[in-house]
Short mmCIF file of C-alpha atoms in Angstrom, two decimals:
data_model
loop_
_atom_site.label_atom_id
_atom_site.label_comp_id
_atom_site.label_asym_id
_atom_site.label_seq_id
_atom_site.Cartn_x
_atom_site.Cartn_y
_atom_site.Cartn_z
CA MET J 1 -12.23 -19.78 3.93
CA ALA J 2 -10.21 -18.45 6.83
CA ASN J 3 -9.57 -14.73 6.98
CA LEU J 4 -6.34 -14.22 8.90
CA ALA J 5 -6.83 -10.45 9.21
CA ASP J 6 -10.10 -11.10 11.06
CA GLU J 7 -8.48 -13.83 13.12
CA TYR J 8 -5.45 -11.74 14.20
CA GLY J 9 -7.12 -8.31 14.32
CA THR J 10 -4.81 -6.68 11.76
CA ASP J 11 -5.54 -4.61 8.69
CA VAL J 12 -3.44 -6.78 6.37
CA GLU J 13 -2.04 -10.29 6.80
CA ILE J 14 0.54 -11.28 4.17
CA TYR J 15 1.34 -14.99 3.91
CA ILE J 16 1.70 -17.97 1.58
CA LYS J 17 -1.56 -19.88 1.45
CA ALA J 18 -1.18 -23.43 2.77
CA LEU J 19 -0.52 -26.14 0.19
CA THR J 20 0.09 -23.51 -2.54
CA THR J 21 2.78 -21.03 -3.57
CA THR J 22 0.30 -18.14 -3.75
CA ILE J 23 1.04 -15.07 -1.64
CA HIS J 24 -2.17 -13.74 -0.10
CA ALA J 25 -2.93 -10.40 1.53
CA ASP J 26 -6.03 -10.78 3.69
CA THR J 27 -7.96 -7.73 4.86
CA PRO J 28 -10.60 -7.75 7.59
CA THR J 29 -14.27 -8.15 6.83
CA GLY J 30 -15.66 -4.71 6.04
CA ALA J 31 -12.24 -3.17 5.34
CA PRO J 32 -12.47 0.31 3.79
CA ALA J 33 -12.43 0.61 0.01
CA GLN J 34 -9.32 2.81 0.31
CA LEU J 35 -7.35 -0.16 1.67
CA HIS J 36 -8.44 -2.41 -1.19
CA ASP J 37 -7.63 0.34 -3.70
CA LEU J 38 -4.19 0.89 -2.15
CA LEU J 39 -3.38 -2.82 -2.32
CA GLU J 40 -4.33 -2.83 -6.01
CA HIS J 41 -2.26 0.31 -6.60
CA LEU J 42 0.70 -1.52 -5.03
CA GLY J 43 0.35 -4.32 -7.59
CA LEU J 44 -1.79 -6.92 -5.82
CA GLU J 45 -4.84 -8.45 -7.50
CA ARG J 46 -8.27 -8.22 -5.85
CA HIS J 47 -10.52 -11.27 -5.50
CA ALA J 48 -14.01 -11.57 -4.00
CA TYR J 49 -16.33 -14.41 -3.08
CA PRO J 50 -19.16 -14.64 -3.88
CA THR J 51 -18.71 -12.37 -6.87
CA GLY J 52 -22.25 -10.92 -6.87
CA ALA J 53 -22.16 -9.57 -3.31
CA PRO J 54 -18.64 -9.89 -1.89
CA LEU J 55 -18.57 -11.25 1.60
CA TYR J 56 -14.91 -12.11 1.46
CA ILE J 57 -12.29 -9.95 -0.29
CA TRP J 58 -8.62 -10.83 -0.51
CA HIS J 59 -5.64 -9.93 -2.65
CA THR J 60 -2.88 -12.01 -4.19
CA VAL J 61 0.47 -11.24 -5.71
CA PRO J 62 0.34 -11.80 -9.49
CA GLU J 63 1.27 -15.40 -10.22
CA HIS J 64 3.01 -14.55 -13.52
CA LEU J 65 5.93 -13.17 -11.47
CA ASP J 66 8.68 -15.51 -10.36
CA ALA J 67 8.76 -16.49 -6.68
CA SER J 68 11.44 -14.02 -5.61
CA GLU J 69 9.73 -11.13 -7.42
CA GLN J 70 6.42 -12.07 -5.77
CA LYS J 71 8.06 -11.82 -2.35
CA ARG J 72 9.68 -8.48 -3.24
CA LEU J 73 6.36 -7.03 -4.43
CA ALA J 74 4.55 -8.15 -1.26
CA THR J 75 7.35 -6.88 0.98
CA ARG J 76 7.64 -3.51 -0.79
CA ALA J 77 3.94 -2.91 -0.06
CA ILE J 78 4.50 -3.08 3.71
CA PRO J 79 6.13 0.36 4.32
CA VAL J 80 3.50 2.08 2.18
CA LEU J 81 0.71 0.39 4.13
CA LEU J 82 2.35 1.26 7.46
CA LEU J 83 2.81 4.88 6.39
CA ALA J 84 -0.89 4.98 5.48
CA GLY J 85 -1.68 3.94 9.07
CA TYR J 86 -2.54 0.28 8.57
CA GLU J 87 -1.45 -2.54 10.87
CA VAL J 88 0.36 -5.16 8.78
CA ASN J 89 1.72 -8.61 9.57
CA CYS J 90 3.90 -10.56 7.15
CA THR J 91 5.14 -14.11 7.66
CA PRO J 92 8.91 -14.67 7.55
CA ASP J 93 8.65 -16.97 4.51
CA VAL J 94 7.39 -14.01 2.44
CA PHE J 95 9.40 -11.14 3.96
CA ASP J 96 12.42 -9.95 1.94
CA GLU J 97 14.56 -7.68 4.12
CA SER J 98 16.50 -6.04 1.29
CA ALA J 99 13.27 -5.23 -0.59
CA TYR J 100 11.83 -3.75 2.61
CA ARG J 101 14.91 -1.57 3.20
CA GLN J 102 14.84 -0.37 -0.40
CA ALA J 103 11.11 0.48 -0.18
CA VAL J 104 11.71 2.45 3.02
CA GLN J 105 14.62 4.28 1.39
CA ASP J 106 12.46 5.08 -1.66
CA LEU J 107 9.74 6.51 0.59
CA ARG J 108 12.27 8.63 2.49
CA THR J 109 13.74 9.92 -0.76
CA ARG J 110 10.30 10.89 -2.06
CA ALA J 111 9.36 12.52 1.24
CA GLY J 112 12.61 14.49 1.35
CA ARG J 113 12.12 16.12 -2.03
CA PRO J 114 10.81 19.66 -1.80
CA ALA J 115 7.34 20.08 -3.19
CA VAL J 116 7.11 21.79 -6.54
CA ARG J 117 5.74 25.25 -5.94
CA GLN J 118 3.11 26.68 -8.22
CA GLN J 119 4.26 29.94 -9.76
CA ALA J 120 1.82 32.71 -10.57
CA PRO J 121 1.06 32.93 -14.28
CA ILE J 122 3.05 35.55 -16.15
CA GLY J 123 1.13 38.76 -16.54
CA SER J 124 -0.95 38.46 -13.39
CA PRO J 125 0.61 40.80 -10.87
CA SER J 126 0.40 39.96 -7.23
CA PRO J 127 -2.06 42.11 -5.31
CA LYS J 128 -0.44 45.22 -3.89
CA THR J 129 -1.07 46.35 -0.39
CA PRO J 130 -2.76 49.74 -0.21
CA ALA J 131 -0.61 52.68 0.81
CA ARG J 132 -1.05 53.75 4.42
CA ARG J 133 -2.56 57.14 4.92
CA THR J 134 -1.80 59.26 7.85
CA PRO J 135 -4.46 61.70 9.04
#
């Protein structure tokens, strides 16, 4: 099994596996658990070989999706991965420019929203500053 992330020195390599229609997302050997968790959170499925003590971990786009939706899912993951600080490479046969632009726009929209501020519970007054005394 070839690991393209190891071969190219990236954090994630997204491509269609040769002689299949399966979209793979390879991560380097020893990649942090946070990266694997993020890929799963983004909708990719984790695989490991051998299953008892994983030496090789990769992710795939769910095969129950149609081909165009698979490409959109893989492409929409890219801006999130980049924002998290990972180096990502995606082959042109997977990349969907409109899905990428929409994912970037979604991230900008979320980032532009003001954070919800916690209000003090009713009935708990804010601490008052002591009065200044002059000698």
